Amino acid sequence: MAATGRVMLKALNPLSKLLVCVVGLAASVLVFDARFQIALIVLTGFSLVILNRTSPLLLLALMVPFCLFGFGFLTTSLLFRQDSDFAMRMAGEALLTSPAFSAGLTLFLRAVVCGMISVFFALTTDPGALVRALMVHARLPPRIGYSLFAAMLLVPDLASEAQQMRIARAMKSGRRIRRVPGPGEIMSLVIPLLAFAIRRAGRTAIALEARGLSPDSPRTVLNAPGFRRSDVVFMIAAILAITLCGAVTFTDINAFLSLPQVGYEEPT
Amino acid sequence: MRSDPQSPRAGFAAEWHEVTVQYPFAKRQAVGPVSLGIRQGERVLLLGPSGSGKSTLLLTLTGLVPHSIPATVNGDVRLFGANVGTRQPWAWAAQVAQYFQDADQTLCGMRVEDEIAFALENRALPPARIAERVKEAMERVGVPESWCSRPTSTLSGGERQLVALAATLVQDAFLFIADEPTAHLAPQAADRLHALLTEHDPSRGVLIVDHRLDGLIQQIDRMVVLGENGTIIAEGPPRTIFRAKRDLLASEGIWHPVASDLDARLVAAGLAPRVAPLSVEEALAHLDPRTAPRGHVEKALPAVEAFVAEYAMQGVQTAPDAPVLARLVNADCAPFLGPTILRSIDLAVHEGEILGVLGANGAGKSTLGLCLAGLLPLKAGKRIGAPGGYAFQRPENQFTAGTVRDEILDALPKSMAAKAKAERVAAALLAWGLSGLESRHPFELSQGQKRRLALASLTVSDHWPLLVLDEPTAGLDMHGVSMLISEILALQERGQTVAVITHDMDFALRLCTRSIIVGEGGILADGPTQDLMRDTALLRRAGLAEPSCAKALQWLQRAVSC
């Protein structure tokens, strides 16, 4: 089941997944309710763990930057709201029931939802297939499409290039290479890496041209993913699930949840 | 001298009429004036010293210079009778397949399969036809099917070169242009590719720039030689040129087949074959010890011995009890962010030794070299010994200064007196043929000049008792390699240890007293280079080939035993 799901998620047209992800992101922005955000997190996380066999630990690790980002919203909301009362906040129960906390919590969860949906898309989509699908189904100009290919592969090349430069510099200075480069070392690598990226971009442009990439002639795109019945099923199921999460949110189930007041209230 | 198609003529695939090229801000012309024509079905070799403008000349052919690379081009360049400027460079792709000097210039940054299919996709061929031709090209070049889904960025330098060649050959164009297609390839792969490139096809013209002539030159119909000033200094059939213009080529630092050296000695001995030879077998065919007059064989013996001596070991054998300078103990080696590719490596290098590191493309030679120099952490095991310096395959990675002079200056100890520094820099510039380029930015140099600068900055100081040189001969002309050999020998005299990663078997045989052969995830063999070079089964297993002088050595053995 998991293996089938994994294959299925990867085999789906990237544009179907992109559409579902965009709907999910839009919903998380529009529905300002912590329960809805939690439902989306659970739904997306479970899909990844169960269907894509993503390690929960990896998922947690990937969520760390989004949590830190969301935590910024939470603290900002708590500390800088005009109607906040510092003394009340220091009293735990009052803090948890305050509108500022509710709003901050929802913003925090929204950041995590955005992260979770992005990770869902990234972990289940081959970037090459996405670019090809965009060229075939979304009329992305091939020149931009192939520039994207080159840019995607430039990242690992930059890492490897940076490593070689670090080795060369460590060798010249007669010290051992550090596991993690310091800020000074990073700054000194910026210009040479930029030069490498520019040189590489120029070479790639020449390579594309020399091998016949024209701005407007018709061309074949191999291995471009098409739309299948499974894409339709996935899109319907995913959008239904998101709608269901929204519907549950607006049902009065506060009594069953331990969460305090979670709806957003405009400050008076 | 010119091959000079005076006007567009039928039967010519490519023509240059009085073409000159000058790059912006350059003081002199990069090429020309050059007049040259390539007939359909003709296989032409373009030779010239480093920086003579060979690559530039090729880039003018489809208009990439000046359309994509700014330069002033005068004269007339024609393809199949039409002025090149009448079309955009991309519009010539169906007629002209171009393989550039650096594989990264040919590849566009995709997966292997997509990379090979790209040119055919641009021609809007049906998918089934593309798939068929991709498979065929992969088989011809020897790209394994398991690479199909790998991004080209995960391949080694030589592997990328194979993919780039497959991506160019798949175009099946009327004119094939290749700029040093085998520079980073192991001998067997290079031989296979030479055979592929020069397959006789009356409808396909071939123009190749390559320094590795043995195995290629026999298939070439005509060769054109550019001088240092970017003009044609010789042109004609290879047999004629290599015998008649031998001294001129040598003075310009242009590569020639090793058979040419043997021919020179046989000419001096009055035993030259009637037709100038292009291989050692050809040179000695009329002197077969079993059939040739004994007097002739005896007269040829000193000439052949001298030839073999020239290509034999020049490095000094280190004493068997020389102290170990660096050692890898039960080491597992992996490239940066990559999986372990070499396991349980036990390797020691001794003081004053020149060690050859040989092996097929992707065998892990560079990774082993970095680990041996102590610059790449081991996955397992340990490294003991002195720190090592490393000359990278891509010399640009080493450059940190804004001028050639500063690049060398930076390598000298800070405590050294300014006058002594200036003297050392001047000596290094002279020794590596970089005089006159002091104020240039390192990135502005030609590939051969960049490599010489990288080596000059590494060898100018005594920072590193161990130096690892990764394919140091790639992109160098004959003068460059001669300089390299004498510099390495001078380093050995000063007691320095050098490990040379190379695909050039002649170079390894000349320099390396001891060699290791890397392959199958470990070290396949470790011993005196001369012994390893005689083990044909081992060489075949490792994707290597015998050195060029091996046939002469065999002839000597037969001559002595007869």
Coordinates of C-alpha atoms in Angstrom, one line a residue, chain A residues 33-39 244-263:
Chain A
D33 CA -8.2 29.3 12.2
A34 CA -5.7 27.2 14.2
R35 CA -7.9 24.0 13.9
F36 CA -7.9 24.3 10.1
Q37 CA -4.1 24.8 10.1
I38 CA -3.7 21.8 12.4
A39 CA -5.9 19.7 10.2
L244 CA -13.6 18.7 4.7
C245 CA -11.0 20.2 7.0
G246 CA -12.6 23.6 6.4
A247 CA -16.1 22.3 7.1
V248 CA -15.0 20.7 10.3
T249 CA -13.4 23.9 11.4
F250 CA -16.6 25.8 11.1
T251 CA -18.5 23.1 13.0
D252 CA -18.8 23.9 16.7
I253 CA -16.5 21.4 18.1
N254 CA -14.7 23.7 20.5
A255 CA -16.1 21.6 23.3
F256 CA -14.2 18.6 22.1
L257 CA -10.9 20.4 21.8
S258 CA -8.7 21.4 24.5
L259 CA -7.6 24.4 22.6
P260 CA -8.6 27.7 24.0
Q261 CA -10.2 30.5 22.0
V262 CA -8.7 30.2 18.6
G263 CA -10.6 32.4 16.3

